[in-house]
Amino acid sequence: MMKRLLPVLGLGLLSGCSAVKNQRLRSDYDTVDRHQVKRLVVVTQPLPDGKVAVGELWSLIARQWVNQNRDFLVKESAALPDVPTDATFKTLCVEGLEGVLWLSPQIQLRGSGAEAAVSAKLVRCRDGEEVWSAEAAGSWNSKDEDYEQRVSQYVQELGEEVAPYVVPSSKLLTATLATLPNPELSEADKDEKIELGE
């Protein structure tokens, strides 16, 4: 009896824990984009909860997480109002950048925490094609002692208004960005990544 329950129990635990609702990766990623889309800009657009500082927080969290946990080289980050009108992000694809990691957020403070959702896409600069995408959502408390130092760091950098957003935003973005693939870096790319210093 126990042997039959274990797979069912395992599936229930896996599906109940994940904030990520779905994700997609191009079928030709390993042969094409893994070698060609490495240098990115992160943009949060529209602004989460309509606040510039919270948009900057999202882009900063994402930039730091990707630089520390994936082999991409995230060169820049930005937070912009409104919904993007150009799905190819041509204005963000300046020289030296190969892709845009776009975060479309929704977050609202509720009680002692926040409800948050994100639609994330990695779009390549040369033709505006989607390389990877994911959608995630969840609710998290704004207080977590494991994040106290991070909260104070972001408050110091971006202002007091970001404090209740740091923990929910960090947890949502970590779960989402953990589904990103890893590009393949040359030796020169690896040296460039070390110089980023994040």
mmCIF file of C-alpha atoms in Angstrom:
data_model
loop_
_atom_site.group_PDB
_atom_site.id
_atom_site.type_symbol
_atom_site.label_atom_id
_atom_site.label_comp_id
_atom_site.label_asym_id
_atom_site.label_seq_id
_atom_site.Cartn_x
_atom_site.Cartn_y
_atom_site.Cartn_z
ATOM 1 C CA MET A 1 0.000 0.000 0.000
ATOM 2 C CA MET A 2 2.783 2.433 0.953
ATOM 3 C CA LYS A 3 4.628 1.871 -2.361
ATOM 4 C CA ARG A 4 1.557 2.970 -4.294
ATOM 5 C CA LEU A 5 1.091 6.103 -2.180
ATOM 6 C CA LEU A 6 4.657 7.406 -2.439
ATOM 7 C CA PRO A 7 4.509 8.538 -6.114
ATOM 8 C CA VAL A 8 1.140 10.224 -5.545
ATOM 9 C CA LEU A 9 2.360 11.906 -2.371
ATOM 10 C CA GLY A 10 5.552 13.052 -4.132
ATOM 11 C CA LEU A 11 3.596 14.608 -6.999
ATOM 12 C CA GLY A 12 1.321 16.397 -4.566
ATOM 13 C CA LEU A 13 4.261 17.849 -2.678
ATOM 14 C CA LEU A 14 5.987 18.999 -5.869
ATOM 15 C CA SER A 15 2.942 20.655 -7.364
ATOM 16 C CA GLY A 16 1.951 22.299 -4.092
ATOM 17 C CA CYS A 17 5.296 24.003 -3.486
ATOM 18 C CA SER A 18 6.134 25.684 -6.758
ATOM 19 C CA ALA A 19 5.339 29.307 -7.491
ATOM 20 C CA VAL A 20 6.162 28.701 -11.170
ATOM 21 C CA LYS A 21 2.996 27.962 -13.127
ATOM 22 C CA ASN A 22 4.599 27.293 -16.524
ATOM 23 C CA GLN A 23 7.796 27.762 -18.482
ATOM 24 C CA ARG A 24 8.969 27.431 -22.098
ATOM 25 C CA LEU A 25 12.377 27.142 -23.741
ATOM 26 C CA ARG A 26 13.039 27.198 -27.488
ATOM 27 C CA SER A 27 13.597 23.702 -28.837
ATOM 28 C CA ASP A 28 16.763 24.879 -30.623
ATOM 29 C CA TYR A 29 18.231 26.578 -27.532
ATOM 30 C CA ASP A 30 21.228 24.239 -27.223
ATOM 31 C CA THR A 31 22.309 24.722 -30.833
ATOM 32 C CA VAL A 32 21.506 28.439 -31.267
ATOM 33 C CA ASP A 33 20.874 30.767 -28.331
ATOM 34 C CA ARG A 34 23.067 28.942 -25.826
ATOM 35 C CA HIS A 35 26.058 30.261 -27.779
ATOM 36 C CA GLN A 36 24.650 33.585 -28.996
ATOM 37 C CA VAL A 37 22.483 35.176 -26.265
ATOM 38 C CA LYS A 38 24.720 35.863 -23.259
ATOM 39 C CA ARG A 39 24.830 39.633 -22.649
ATOM 40 C CA LEU A 40 21.557 40.956 -21.298
ATOM 41 C CA VAL A 41 19.680 43.938 -19.984
ATOM 42 C CA VAL A 42 16.976 43.325 -17.360
ATOM 43 C CA VAL A 43 13.898 45.516 -17.631
ATOM 44 C CA THR A 44 10.884 45.595 -15.320
ATOM 45 C CA GLN A 45 7.916 47.025 -17.190
ATOM 46 C CA PRO A 46 5.293 48.168 -16.257
ATOM 47 C CA LEU A 47 6.224 49.401 -12.785
ATOM 48 C CA PRO A 48 5.179 47.032 -9.976
ATOM 49 C CA ASP A 49 2.452 48.637 -7.855
ATOM 50 C CA GLY A 50 3.049 51.780 -9.973
ATOM 51 C CA LYS A 51 6.247 52.626 -8.052
ATOM 52 C CA VAL A 52 9.583 53.435 -9.707
ATOM 53 C CA ALA A 53 11.615 52.313 -6.671
ATOM 54 C CA VAL A 54 9.866 48.928 -6.591
ATOM 55 C CA GLY A 55 10.530 48.518 -10.337
ATOM 56 C CA GLU A 56 14.192 49.290 -9.726
ATOM 57 C CA LEU A 57 14.147 46.764 -6.873
ATOM 58 C CA TRP A 58 12.810 44.013 -9.163
ATOM 59 C CA SER A 59 15.393 44.730 -11.858
ATOM 60 C CA LEU A 60 18.211 44.875 -9.323
ATOM 61 C CA ILE A 61 17.171 41.600 -7.630
ATOM 62 C CA ALA A 62 16.921 39.901 -11.035
ATOM 63 C CA ARG A 63 20.236 41.312 -12.303
ATOM 64 C CA GLN A 64 22.118 40.215 -9.189
ATOM 65 C CA TRP A 65 20.479 36.770 -9.058
ATOM 66 C CA VAL A 66 21.177 36.000 -12.722
ATOM 67 C CA ASN A 67 24.769 37.233 -12.512
ATOM 68 C CA GLN A 68 25.378 35.115 -9.405
ATOM 69 C CA ASN A 69 23.481 31.954 -10.386
ATOM 70 C CA ARG A 70 23.594 31.730 -14.192
ATOM 71 C CA ASP A 71 26.314 32.256 -16.790
ATOM 72 C CA PHE A 72 24.612 35.231 -18.440
ATOM 73 C CA LEU A 73 26.346 38.601 -18.289
ATOM 74 C CA VAL A 74 23.680 41.073 -17.183
ATOM 75 C CA LYS A 75 25.165 44.428 -18.072
ATOM 76 C CA GLU A 76 22.296 46.766 -17.247
ATOM 77 C CA SER A 77 18.939 46.982 -15.519
ATOM 78 C CA ALA A 78 16.025 49.379 -15.864
ATOM 79 C CA ALA A 79 12.465 49.985 -14.675
ATOM 80 C CA LEU A 80 9.997 51.557 -17.086
ATOM 81 C CA PRO A 81 6.357 52.682 -16.841
ATOM 82 C CA ASP A 82 3.477 51.501 -19.020
ATOM 83 C CA VAL A 83 3.219 48.317 -21.041
ATOM 84 C CA PRO A 84 5.910 47.968 -23.719
ATOM 85 C CA THR A 85 4.676 48.969 -27.172
ATOM 86 C CA ASP A 86 7.589 47.323 -28.984
ATOM 87 C CA ALA A 87 7.671 43.589 -28.272
ATOM 88 C CA THR A 88 11.160 43.339 -29.816
ATOM 89 C CA PHE A 89 12.566 45.855 -27.277
ATOM 90 C CA LYS A 90 14.669 47.544 -29.983
ATOM 91 C CA THR A 91 15.264 50.639 -27.855
ATOM 92 C CA LEU A 92 16.828 48.478 -25.116
ATOM 93 C CA CYS A 93 19.019 46.449 -27.468
ATOM 94 C CA VAL A 94 21.960 48.797 -27.560
ATOM 95 C CA GLU A 95 25.342 47.770 -28.937
ATOM 96 C CA GLY A 96 26.931 44.916 -27.026
ATOM 97 C CA LEU A 97 23.659 43.448 -25.758
ATOM 98 C CA GLU A 98 22.225 40.224 -27.175
ATOM 99 C CA GLY A 99 19.028 39.824 -25.194
ATOM 100 C CA VAL A 100 16.427 41.448 -22.957
ATOM 101 C CA LEU A 101 15.187 39.746 -19.809
ATOM 102 C CA TRP A 102 11.753 41.334 -19.465
ATOM 103 C CA LEU A 103 9.777 41.120 -16.213
ATOM 104 C CA SER A 104 6.106 42.072 -16.307
ATOM 105 C CA PRO A 105 5.113 42.259 -12.621
ATOM 106 C CA GLN A 106 2.008 42.440 -10.515
ATOM 107 C CA ILE A 107 2.385 42.983 -6.783
ATOM 108 C CA GLN A 108 0.091 44.314 -4.083
ATOM 109 C CA LEU A 109 0.703 44.614 -0.376
ATOM 110 C CA ARG A 110 -1.848 42.657 1.676
ATOM 111 C CA GLY A 111 -1.760 42.653 5.462
ATOM 112 C CA SER A 112 1.742 41.690 6.580
ATOM 113 C CA GLY A 113 2.855 40.517 3.146
ATOM 114 C CA ALA A 114 2.199 40.725 -0.570
ATOM 115 C CA GLU A 115 0.556 38.886 -3.422
ATOM 116 C CA ALA A 116 2.835 38.843 -6.434
ATOM 117 C CA ALA A 117 2.913 37.489 -9.969
ATOM 118 C CA VAL A 118 5.321 37.797 -12.871
ATOM 119 C CA SER A 119 5.404 37.025 -16.547
ATOM 120 C CA ALA A 120 9.068 36.792 -17.560
ATOM 121 C CA LYS A 121 10.624 36.491 -21.017
ATOM 122 C CA LEU A 122 14.098 36.342 -22.479
ATOM 123 C CA VAL A 123 13.953 37.950 -25.933
ATOM 124 C CA ARG A 124 16.908 37.969 -28.304
ATOM 125 C CA CYS A 125 17.926 41.344 -29.700
ATOM 126 C CA ARG A 126 18.677 40.417 -33.290
ATOM 127 C CA ASP A 127 15.097 39.468 -34.218
ATOM 128 C CA GLY A 128 12.877 39.899 -31.133
ATOM 129 C CA GLU A 129 12.214 36.156 -30.879
ATOM 130 C CA GLU A 130 11.377 34.657 -27.488
ATOM 131 C CA VAL A 131 14.093 32.336 -26.144
ATOM 132 C CA TRP A 132 12.629 31.465 -22.735
ATOM 133 C CA SER A 133 9.556 32.424 -20.736
ATOM 134 C CA ALA A 134 7.972 31.616 -17.393
ATOM 135 C CA GLU A 135 4.973 32.647 -15.317
ATOM 136 C CA ALA A 136 4.853 32.491 -11.550
ATOM 137 C CA ALA A 137 2.715 33.731 -8.673
ATOM 138 C CA GLY A 138 2.300 33.430 -4.937
ATOM 139 C CA SER A 139 1.813 35.149 -1.587
ATOM 140 C CA TRP A 140 4.597 35.766 0.891
ATOM 141 C CA ASN A 141 5.071 37.523 4.221
ATOM 142 C CA SER A 142 7.183 40.695 4.121
ATOM 143 C CA LYS A 143 9.125 39.630 7.204
ATOM 144 C CA ASP A 144 11.699 36.830 7.063
ATOM 145 C CA GLU A 145 14.732 36.864 9.324
ATOM 146 C CA ASP A 146 16.826 35.169 6.614
ATOM 147 C CA TYR A 147 16.307 38.275 4.458
ATOM 148 C CA GLU A 148 16.900 41.013 7.070
ATOM 149 C CA GLN A 149 20.345 41.985 5.766
ATOM 150 C CA ARG A 150 19.091 42.027 2.176
ATOM 151 C CA VAL A 151 16.101 44.203 3.129
ATOM 152 C CA SER A 152 18.341 46.759 4.830
ATOM 153 C CA GLN A 153 20.729 46.747 1.849
ATOM 154 C CA TYR A 154 17.923 47.467 -0.646
ATOM 155 C CA VAL A 155 16.332 50.079 1.658
ATOM 156 C CA GLN A 156 19.680 51.857 1.903
ATOM 157 C CA GLU A 157 20.036 51.822 -1.889
ATOM 158 C CA LEU A 158 16.439 52.492 -2.994
ATOM 159 C CA GLY A 159 14.588 54.000 -0.022
ATOM 160 C CA GLU A 160 12.277 52.914 2.785
ATOM 161 C CA GLU A 161 9.256 52.351 0.529
ATOM 162 C CA VAL A 162 10.785 49.143 -0.914
ATOM 163 C CA ALA A 163 11.055 47.425 2.511
ATOM 164 C CA PRO A 164 7.744 45.465 2.450
ATOM 165 C CA TYR A 165 8.372 44.375 -1.167
ATOM 166 C CA VAL A 166 11.870 42.875 -0.807
ATOM 167 C CA VAL A 167 11.017 39.431 0.597
ATOM 168 C CA PRO A 168 7.989 38.654 -1.621
ATOM 169 C CA SER A 169 9.770 39.997 -4.721
ATOM 170 C CA SER A 170 12.963 38.058 -3.966
ATOM 171 C CA LYS A 171 11.132 34.777 -3.399
ATOM 172 C CA LEU A 172 9.015 35.124 -6.538
ATOM 173 C CA LEU A 173 11.938 36.135 -8.755
ATOM 174 C CA THR A 174 14.241 33.422 -7.395
ATOM 175 C CA ALA A 175 11.666 30.721 -8.192
ATOM 176 C CA THR A 176 11.048 32.174 -11.658
ATOM 177 C CA LEU A 177 14.665 32.794 -12.659
ATOM 178 C CA ALA A 178 15.733 29.355 -11.430
ATOM 179 C CA THR A 179 14.061 27.998 -14.582
ATOM 180 C CA LEU A 180 16.398 30.029 -16.849
ATOM 181 C CA PRO A 181 18.818 27.966 -18.937
ATOM 182 C CA ASN A 182 22.578 28.461 -18.803
ATOM 183 C CA PRO A 183 24.473 29.844 -21.816
ATOM 184 C CA GLU A 184 27.901 28.556 -22.761
ATOM 185 C CA LEU A 185 30.714 31.026 -22.157
ATOM 186 C CA SER A 186 34.055 31.261 -23.922
ATOM 187 C CA GLU A 187 37.200 31.959 -21.890
ATOM 188 C CA ALA A 188 36.934 35.659 -22.840
ATOM 189 C CA ASP A 189 33.276 35.657 -21.711
ATOM 190 C CA LYS A 190 34.299 34.156 -18.369
ATOM 191 C CA ASP A 191 36.864 36.927 -17.835
ATOM 192 C CA GLU A 192 34.195 39.506 -18.693
ATOM 193 C CA LYS A 193 31.815 37.938 -16.187
ATOM 194 C CA ILE A 194 34.425 38.135 -13.418
ATOM 195 C CA GLU A 195 34.792 41.851 -14.174
ATOM 196 C CA LEU A 196 31.063 42.375 -13.560
ATOM 197 C CA GLY A 197 31.799 41.704 -9.891
ATOM 198 C CA GLU A 198 28.340 40.613 -8.760
#
